[in-house]
Amino acid sequence: MKHIRHILVAAVAALAAAAAAVVVLSMLVPADFGTHPPGWSYRQGSLKENAGAPPLAYAAEESCAQKSCHGGENPVARLNTTLRGGHKNIGCQACHGPGQAHVASGGAKDGPVIWKPETRVGAAEYDKLPKEEQQKIDDARAAFHVGFCMGCHQELAGKPASLPQVASFEKHRKQNGDGSEAGCTSCHSAHKPAM
């Protein structure tokens, strides 16, 4: 009986901590959380909130690999077997832009197109341009790729050593030998980046 006071103090402290936890959780967890069947981990109200959100711009990555795309010729299927290095794990839309509208149109030639990173116009649009216009776009290609590729490959201390990094691109700029600007894809294929 002599030590019952210590036990009571500990029990009251535990009950107070439990009550505080219940109060804090009731303030932090939304009331409509957990109203879905087991395994669902979002609020019921989020469905209504997201109903007014802008439509998704990105397609499922599998959409790019459909066998029926591109008139039966599927460059993506070939890429899946030829991509190598770190780019093998990067989705098509990371470089070619959002593809939801392109997929929704069934890849129609007059529909939304996936753009070539170096041109920022769709492949179909680029192919229709006069040669002089294509040349202007190609002239801007080197500078674009430097910025585009360096978005991932700029040397930073926190990046893993396995990721190829470039401290400065300046030494590569005049490697073509003809005075023209060299870009990353002057020497590296984006789909097969290893030299």
Coordinates of N, CA and C in Angstrom, one line a residue:
M1 N 0.8 -1.2 0.0 CA 0.0 0.0 0.0 C 0.8 1.3 0.0
K2 N 2.0 1.1 0.5 CA 2.9 2.2 0.6 C 3.3 2.8 -0.7
H3 N 3.4 1.9 -1.7 CA 3.8 2.4 -3.1 C 2.7 2.6 -4.0
I4 N 1.5 2.5 -3.6 CA 0.3 2.7 -4.5 C 0.3 4.1 -5.0
R5 N 0.8 5.1 -4.3 CA 0.7 6.5 -4.8 C 1.6 6.6 -6.1
H6 N 2.7 5.9 -6.2 CA 3.5 6.0 -7.4 C 2.8 5.4 -8.6
I7 N 2.1 4.3 -8.3 CA 1.4 3.6 -9.4 C 0.2 4.5 -9.8
L8 N -0.5 5.1 -8.9 CA -1.6 6.0 -9.3 C -1.1 7.2 -10.1
V9 N 0.0 7.8 -9.7 CA 0.6 8.9 -10.5 C 1.0 8.5 -11.9
A10 N 1.6 7.3 -12.0 CA 2.0 6.8 -13.3 C 0.7 6.5 -14.2
A11 N -0.3 5.9 -13.6 CA -1.6 5.6 -14.3 C -2.3 6.9 -14.8
V12 N -2.3 7.9 -13.9 CA -2.9 9.2 -14.3 C -2.1 9.9 -15.4
A13 N -0.8 9.8 -15.3 CA 0.0 10.4 -16.4 C -0.2 9.7 -17.7
A14 N -0.3 8.3 -17.7 CA -0.6 7.6 -18.9 C -1.9 7.9 -19.5
L15 N -2.9 8.0 -18.6 CA -4.3 8.4 -19.1 C -4.3 9.8 -19.7
A16 N -3.6 10.7 -19.0 CA -3.5 12.1 -19.6 C -2.8 12.1 -20.9
A17 N -1.8 11.3 -21.1 CA -1.0 11.3 -22.3 C -1.9 10.7 -23.4
A18 N -2.7 9.6 -23.1 CA -3.6 9.0 -24.1 C -4.7 10.0 -24.5
A19 N -5.2 10.7 -23.5 CA -6.3 11.7 -23.8 C -5.7 12.8 -24.7
A20 N -4.5 13.3 -24.4 CA -3.9 14.3 -25.2 C -3.7 13.8 -26.6
A21 N -3.3 12.6 -26.8 CA -3.1 12.0 -28.1 C -4.4 11.9 -28.9
V22 N -5.5 11.6 -28.2 CA -6.8 11.5 -28.9 C -7.2 12.9 -29.3
V23 N -7.0 13.9 -28.5 CA -7.3 15.3 -28.9 C -6.5 15.8 -30.0
V24 N -5.2 15.5 -30.0 CA -4.3 16.0 -31.1 C -4.7 15.3 -32.4
L25 N -4.9 13.9 -32.3 CA -5.3 13.2 -33.6 C -6.6 13.7 -34.1
S26 N -7.6 14.0 -33.2 CA -8.9 14.5 -33.7 C -8.7 15.9 -34.4
M27 N -7.7 16.6 -34.0 CA -7.5 17.9 -34.7 C -6.7 17.8 -36.0
L28 N -5.8 16.7 -36.1 CA -5.0 16.5 -37.3 C -5.6 15.7 -38.4
V29 N -6.4 14.7 -38.0 CA -7.0 13.8 -39.0 C -8.4 14.3 -39.4
P30 N -8.6 14.5 -40.7 CA -9.9 15.0 -41.2 C -11.0 14.0 -40.8
A31 N -12.2 14.6 -40.6 CA -13.3 13.8 -40.2 C -13.7 12.7 -41.2
D32 N -13.5 13.0 -42.5 CA -13.9 12.1 -43.6 C -12.8 11.1 -43.9
F33 N -11.7 11.1 -43.2 CA -10.6 10.1 -43.5 C -11.0 8.8 -42.9
G34 N -10.8 7.7 -43.7 CA -11.1 6.4 -43.3 C -12.6 6.0 -43.5
T35 N -13.3 6.8 -44.3 CA -14.7 6.4 -44.5 C -14.8 5.5 -45.7
H36 N -13.7 5.2 -46.4 CA -13.6 4.3 -47.5 C -13.4 2.9 -47.0
P37 N -13.5 1.9 -47.8 CA -13.2 0.5 -47.4 C -11.8 0.4 -46.9
P38 N -11.5 -0.7 -46.2 CA -10.1 -0.9 -45.8 C -9.1 -0.9 -47.0
G39 N -8.0 -0.3 -46.8 CA -7.0 -0.3 -47.8 C -6.9 1.1 -48.6
W40 N -8.0 1.9 -48.5 CA -8.1 3.2 -49.1 C -7.4 4.2 -48.1
S41 N -6.6 5.0 -48.6 CA -5.9 5.9 -47.7 C -6.0 7.4 -48.1
Y42 N -7.3 7.8 -48.4 CA -7.5 9.2 -48.7 C -8.9 9.6 -48.2
R43 N -9.1 10.9 -48.1 CA -10.3 11.4 -47.6 C -11.4 11.3 -48.6
Q44 N -12.6 11.1 -48.2 CA -13.8 11.1 -49.1 C -13.9 12.4 -49.8
G45 N -13.7 13.5 -49.1 CA -13.8 14.9 -49.6 C -12.8 15.2 -50.7
S46 N -11.7 14.5 -50.8 CA -10.7 14.7 -51.8 C -11.3 14.4 -53.2
L47 N -12.2 13.5 -53.3 CA -12.8 13.2 -54.6 C -13.5 14.4 -55.2
K48 N -14.3 15.1 -54.4 CA -15.0 16.3 -54.8 C -14.0 17.4 -55.1
E49 N -13.0 17.5 -54.3 CA -12.0 18.6 -54.5 C -11.3 18.4 -55.8
N50 N -10.9 17.2 -56.1 CA -10.1 16.9 -57.3 C -11.0 16.8 -58.6
A51 N -12.3 16.8 -58.4 CA -13.2 16.7 -59.6 C -13.0 18.0 -60.4
G52 N -12.7 19.1 -59.8 CA -12.6 20.4 -60.5 C -11.1 20.7 -60.9
A53 N -10.2 19.8 -60.7 CA -8.8 20.0 -61.0 C -8.6 19.9 -62.5
P54 N -7.6 20.5 -63.0 CA -7.3 20.5 -64.5 C -7.1 19.0 -64.9
P55 N -7.4 18.7 -66.1 CA -7.2 17.3 -66.6 C -5.7 16.9 -66.5
L56 N -5.5 15.6 -66.4 CA -4.1 15.1 -66.4 C -3.5 15.4 -67.8
A57 N -2.2 15.7 -67.8 CA -1.5 16.0 -69.0 C -0.7 14.8 -69.4
Y58 N -0.3 14.0 -68.5 CA 0.6 12.8 -68.8 C -0.2 11.6 -69.0
A59 N 0.2 10.8 -69.9 CA -0.4 9.5 -70.2 C 0.3 8.4 -69.4
A60 N -0.3 7.3 -69.3 CA 0.4 6.2 -68.7 C 1.5 5.8 -69.6
E61 N 2.7 5.4 -69.0 CA 3.9 5.1 -69.8 C 3.6 3.9 -70.8
E62 N 2.7 3.0 -70.4 CA 2.3 1.9 -71.3 C 1.7 2.4 -72.6
S63 N 1.1 3.6 -72.6 CA 0.5 4.2 -73.8 C 1.5 4.4 -74.9
C64 N 2.7 4.7 -74.5 CA 3.8 5.0 -75.5 C 4.2 3.7 -76.2
A65 N 4.0 2.6 -75.5 CA 4.5 1.3 -76.1 C 3.4 0.5 -76.7
Q66 N 2.3 1.1 -77.1 CA 1.2 0.4 -77.7 C 1.7 -0.2 -79.1
K67 N 1.4 -1.4 -79.4 CA 1.8 -2.0 -80.7 C 1.1 -1.3 -81.9
S68 N -0.1 -0.7 -81.7 CA -0.8 -0.1 -82.8 C -0.3 1.3 -83.1
C69 N 0.6 1.8 -82.3 CA 1.0 3.2 -82.6 C 1.9 3.3 -83.8
H70 N 1.8 4.5 -84.4 CA 2.7 4.9 -85.5 C 2.6 3.9 -86.7
G71 N 1.4 3.6 -87.1 CA 1.1 2.9 -88.3 C 1.7 1.5 -88.2
G72 N 1.7 0.8 -87.1 CA 2.2 -0.5 -86.9 C 3.7 -0.5 -86.7
E73 N 4.4 0.5 -87.0 CA 5.8 0.6 -86.7 C 5.9 1.2 -85.3
N74 N 6.4 0.5 -84.4 CA 6.4 1.0 -83.0 C 7.9 1.3 -82.6
P75 N 8.3 2.6 -82.7 CA 9.6 2.9 -82.3 C 9.9 2.7 -80.8
V76 N 8.8 2.8 -80.0 CA 9.0 2.7 -78.6 C 9.4 1.2 -78.3
A77 N 8.8 0.3 -79.0 CA 9.1 -1.1 -78.7 C 10.6 -1.4 -79.0
R78 N 11.0 -0.7 -80.1 CA 12.5 -0.9 -80.5 C 13.3 -0.2 -79.4
L79 N 12.9 0.9 -78.9 CA 13.6 1.6 -77.9 C 13.7 0.8 -76.6
N80 N 12.7 0.1 -76.3 CA 12.7 -0.6 -75.0 C 13.8 -1.7 -75.1
T81 N 14.1 -2.2 -76.3 CA 15.2 -3.2 -76.4 C 16.5 -2.5 -76.6
T82 N 16.6 -1.3 -77.1 CA 17.9 -0.6 -77.4 C 18.3 0.4 -76.4
L83 N 17.3 0.9 -75.6 CA 17.7 1.9 -74.5 C 18.7 1.3 -73.6
R84 N 19.7 2.0 -73.2 CA 20.6 1.4 -72.2 C 21.1 2.6 -71.3
G85 N 21.8 2.2 -70.3 CA 22.3 3.2 -69.4 C 21.2 3.7 -68.5
G86 N 21.4 4.9 -67.9 CA 20.5 5.4 -67.0 C 19.2 5.9 -67.7
H87 N 19.2 6.2 -69.0 CA 18.0 6.7 -69.6 C 17.0 5.5 -69.8
K88 N 17.4 4.3 -69.7 CA 16.5 3.2 -69.8 C 15.4 3.3 -68.7
N89 N 15.6 3.9 -67.6 CA 14.7 4.0 -66.5 C 13.9 5.3 -66.5
I90 N 14.1 6.1 -67.6 CA 13.4 7.4 -67.6 C 12.2 7.3 -68.6
G91 N 11.1 7.7 -68.2 CA 9.9 7.6 -69.1 C 10.0 8.5 -70.3
C92 N 9.3 8.1 -71.4 CA 9.3 8.9 -72.6 C 8.9 10.4 -72.4
Q93 N 7.9 10.6 -71.5 CA 7.3 11.9 -71.4 C 8.3 12.8 -70.6
A94 N 9.3 12.3 -69.9 CA 10.2 13.1 -69.2 C 11.0 14.1 -70.2
C95 N 11.2 13.6 -71.4 CA 11.9 14.4 -72.4 C 11.0 14.9 -73.5
H96 N 10.0 14.0 -73.9 CA 9.1 14.4 -75.0 C 7.9 15.1 -74.6
G97 N 7.7 15.4 -73.3 CA 6.5 16.2 -72.9 C 5.3 15.4 -72.6
P98 N 4.3 16.0 -72.1 CA 3.0 15.3 -71.7 C 2.4 14.7 -72.9
G99 N 1.9 13.5 -72.8 CA 1.3 12.8 -73.9 C -0.2 12.5 -73.9
Q100 N -0.9 12.9 -72.8 CA -2.3 12.5 -72.6 C -3.1 13.0 -73.8
A101 N -3.0 14.2 -74.3 CA -3.8 14.7 -75.4 C -3.4 13.9 -76.7
H102 N -2.2 13.6 -76.9 CA -1.7 12.8 -78.1 C -2.4 11.4 -78.0
V103 N -2.4 10.8 -76.9 CA -2.9 9.4 -76.7 C -4.5 9.5 -76.9
A104 N -5.1 10.5 -76.3 CA -6.6 10.6 -76.4 C -7.0 10.8 -77.8
S105 N -6.2 11.5 -78.7 CA -6.5 11.7 -80.1 C -6.3 10.5 -80.9
G106 N -5.7 9.4 -80.3 CA -5.4 8.2 -81.0 C -4.1 8.4 -81.9
G107 N -3.4 9.4 -81.5 CA -2.2 9.7 -82.3 C -2.4 10.3 -83.7
A108 N -3.6 10.9 -83.8 CA -4.0 11.5 -85.1 C -2.9 12.4 -85.7
K109 N -2.7 12.3 -87.0 CA -1.6 13.2 -87.5 C -1.9 14.7 -87.4
D110 N -3.2 15.0 -87.4 CA -3.6 16.4 -87.3 C -3.9 16.8 -85.8
G111 N -3.7 15.8 -84.9 CA -4.0 16.0 -83.5 C -2.8 16.5 -82.7
P112 N -2.9 16.6 -81.4 CA -1.8 17.0 -80.6 C -0.6 16.1 -80.8
V113 N 0.6 16.6 -80.9 CA 1.8 15.8 -81.1 C 2.7 15.8 -79.9
I114 N 3.6 14.8 -79.9 CA 4.7 14.8 -78.9 C 5.8 15.5 -79.6
W115 N 6.5 16.4 -78.8 CA 7.5 17.2 -79.4 C 8.9 16.6 -79.3
K116 N 9.7 16.9 -80.2 CA 11.1 16.5 -80.2 C 11.8 17.5 -79.3
P117 N 12.6 17.1 -78.3 CA 13.2 18.1 -77.4 C 14.0 19.1 -78.1
E118 N 14.7 18.8 -79.2 CA 15.6 19.7 -79.8 C 14.8 20.8 -80.6
T119 N 13.6 20.5 -81.0 CA 12.8 21.5 -81.8 C 11.7 22.2 -81.1
R120 N 11.2 21.6 -80.1 CA 10.1 22.2 -79.3 C 8.9 22.3 -80.2
V121 N 8.9 21.7 -81.4 CA 7.7 21.5 -82.2 C 7.5 20.1 -82.4
G122 N 6.3 19.7 -82.7 CA 6.0 18.2 -82.9 C 6.7 17.7 -84.1
A123 N 7.0 16.4 -84.1 CA 7.7 15.8 -85.2 C 7.0 16.0 -86.5
A124 N 5.6 15.9 -86.5 CA 4.9 16.1 -87.7 C 5.0 17.5 -88.2
E125 N 4.9 18.5 -87.3 CA 5.0 19.9 -87.7 C 6.4 20.2 -88.3
Y126 N 7.4 19.6 -87.6 CA 8.8 19.9 -88.1 C 9.0 19.4 -89.5
D127 N 8.5 18.2 -89.8 CA 8.7 17.6 -91.1 C 8.0 18.4 -92.2
K128 N 6.9 19.1 -91.8 CA 6.2 19.9 -92.8 C 6.9 21.3 -93.1
L129 N 7.8 21.7 -92.3 CA 8.4 23.0 -92.4 C 9.4 23.0 -93.6
P130 N 9.5 24.2 -94.2 CA 10.5 24.4 -95.3 C 11.9 24.1 -94.7
K131 N 12.8 23.7 -95.6 CA 14.2 23.4 -95.1 C 14.9 24.6 -94.4
E132 N 14.6 25.8 -94.8 CA 15.2 27.0 -94.2 C 14.7 27.1 -92.7
E133 N 13.4 26.8 -92.5 CA 12.9 26.8 -91.2 C 13.4 25.7 -90.3
Q134 N 13.6 24.5 -90.9 CA 14.1 23.4 -90.2 C 15.6 23.7 -89.8
Q135 N 16.3 24.4 -90.7 CA 17.7 24.8 -90.4 C 17.8 25.7 -89.2
K136 N 16.8 26.7 -89.1 CA 16.8 27.6 -88.0 C 16.6 26.8 -86.7
I137 N 15.7 25.9 -86.7 CA 15.4 25.1 -85.6 C 16.6 24.2 -85.2
D138 N 17.2 23.6 -86.2 CA 18.4 22.8 -86.0 C 19.6 23.7 -85.4
D139 N 19.7 24.9 -85.8 CA 20.7 25.8 -85.3 C 20.6 26.0 -83.8
A140 N 19.3 26.1 -83.4 CA 19.1 26.3 -81.9 C 19.2 25.0 -81.1
R141 N 19.3 23.9 -81.8 CA 19.3 22.6 -81.2 C 20.4 22.4 -80.2
A142 N 21.6 22.8 -80.5 CA 22.8 22.5 -79.6 C 22.6 23.3 -78.3
A143 N 22.3 24.5 -78.4 CA 22.1 25.3 -77.1 C 20.9 24.7 -76.3
F144 N 19.9 24.3 -77.0 CA 18.8 23.8 -76.2 C 19.2 22.5 -75.5
H145 N 19.9 21.6 -76.2 CA 20.3 20.3 -75.5 C 21.2 20.6 -74.3
V146 N 22.0 21.5 -74.4 CA 22.9 21.8 -73.3 C 22.1 22.1 -72.1
G147 N 21.1 23.0 -72.2 CA 20.3 23.3 -71.1 C 19.4 22.2 -70.7
F148 N 18.8 21.5 -71.7 CA 17.9 20.4 -71.4 C 18.6 19.2 -70.7
C149 N 19.7 18.8 -71.2 CA 20.5 17.7 -70.6 C 21.1 18.1 -69.3
M150 N 21.6 19.3 -69.2 CA 22.2 19.7 -68.0 C 21.2 19.8 -66.8
G151 N 20.0 19.8 -67.1 CA 19.0 19.8 -66.1 C 19.1 18.6 -65.2
C152 N 19.6 17.5 -65.7 CA 19.9 16.3 -64.9 C 21.4 16.1 -64.7
H153 N 22.2 16.5 -65.7 CA 23.6 16.1 -65.7 C 24.5 17.2 -65.2
Q154 N 24.0 18.3 -64.7 CA 24.9 19.4 -64.1 C 25.5 18.8 -62.9
E155 N 26.8 19.0 -62.7 CA 27.5 18.5 -61.6 C 27.0 19.1 -60.3
L156 N 26.6 18.3 -59.4 CA 26.2 18.8 -58.0 C 26.6 17.8 -57.0
A157 N 27.1 18.2 -55.9 CA 27.7 17.3 -54.9 C 26.7 16.3 -54.4
G158 N 25.4 16.5 -54.3 CA 24.5 15.6 -53.7 C 24.0 14.5 -54.7
K159 N 24.4 14.5 -55.9 CA 24.0 13.5 -56.9 C 24.8 12.2 -56.7
P160 N 24.2 11.1 -57.0 CA 24.9 9.8 -56.9 C 26.1 9.8 -57.9
A161 N 27.2 9.1 -57.5 CA 28.3 9.0 -58.4 C 28.0 8.3 -59.7
S162 N 27.0 7.4 -59.6 CA 26.7 6.6 -60.8 C 26.0 7.5 -61.9
L163 N 25.5 8.7 -61.6 CA 24.9 9.6 -62.6 C 26.0 10.4 -63.3
P164 N 26.2 10.2 -64.6 CA 27.2 11.0 -65.3 C 26.9 12.5 -65.1
Q165 N 27.9 13.3 -64.7 CA 27.8 14.7 -64.4 C 28.8 15.5 -65.2
V166 N 28.4 16.7 -65.6 CA 29.3 17.6 -66.3 C 29.5 18.9 -65.5
A167 N 30.7 19.2 -65.2 CA 30.9 20.4 -64.4 C 30.7 21.7 -65.3
S168 N 31.2 21.6 -66.5 CA 31.0 22.8 -67.4 C 30.9 22.2 -68.9
F169 N 30.0 22.8 -69.7 CA 29.9 22.3 -71.0 C 30.8 23.1 -72.0
E170 N 31.4 24.1 -71.5 CA 32.2 25.0 -72.4 C 33.3 24.3 -73.2
K171 N 33.9 23.3 -72.7 CA 35.0 22.6 -73.4 C 34.5 21.8 -74.6
H172 N 33.2 21.5 -74.5 CA 32.6 20.7 -75.6 C 32.0 21.5 -76.8
R173 N 31.8 22.8 -76.6 CA 31.1 23.6 -77.5 C 31.6 23.6 -78.9
K174 N 32.9 23.5 -79.1 CA 33.5 23.7 -80.5 C 34.1 22.3 -81.0
Q175 N 33.6 21.2 -80.5 CA 34.2 19.9 -80.8 C 33.8 19.5 -82.2
N176 N 32.9 20.1 -82.9 CA 32.5 19.7 -84.2 C 33.6 19.9 -85.2
G177 N 34.5 20.9 -85.0 CA 35.6 21.2 -85.8 C 35.3 22.1 -87.0
D178 N 34.0 22.3 -87.2 CA 33.6 23.2 -88.4 C 33.1 24.5 -87.9
G179 N 33.4 24.9 -86.6 CA 33.0 26.1 -86.1 C 31.5 26.2 -85.6
S180 N 30.8 25.1 -85.9 CA 29.4 25.2 -85.4 C 29.3 24.7 -83.9
E181 N 28.3 25.1 -83.3 CA 28.1 24.8 -81.9 C 27.8 23.3 -81.8
A182 N 28.4 22.6 -80.8 CA 28.1 21.2 -80.6 C 27.1 21.2 -79.4
G183 N 26.2 20.3 -79.5 CA 25.3 20.1 -78.4 C 25.5 18.7 -77.9
C184 N 24.8 18.3 -76.8 CA 25.0 17.0 -76.2 C 24.7 15.9 -77.2
T185 N 23.7 16.1 -78.1 CA 23.3 15.0 -79.0 C 24.2 15.1 -80.3
S186 N 25.1 16.0 -80.3 CA 26.1 15.9 -81.4 C 27.0 14.7 -81.3
C187 N 27.2 14.2 -80.1 CA 28.0 13.1 -79.8 C 27.2 11.9 -79.1
H188 N 26.2 12.3 -78.3 CA 25.5 11.3 -77.6 C 24.1 11.1 -78.1
S189 N 23.6 9.9 -78.2 CA 22.2 9.7 -78.6 C 21.4 9.7 -77.3
A190 N 20.3 10.4 -77.3 CA 19.5 10.5 -76.0 C 18.9 9.2 -75.7
H191 N 18.7 8.3 -76.7 CA 18.2 7.0 -76.5 C 19.2 6.0 -76.2
K192 N 20.5 6.2 -76.5 CA 21.6 5.4 -76.2 C 22.7 6.3 -75.7
P193 N 22.6 6.8 -74.5 CA 23.6 7.9 -74.1 C 25.0 7.5 -73.9
A194 N 25.3 6.2 -73.7 CA 26.7 5.9 -73.5 C 27.5 6.1 -74.8
M195 N 28.8 6.5 -74.6 CA 29.6 6.8 -75.8 C 30.0 5.5 -76.4

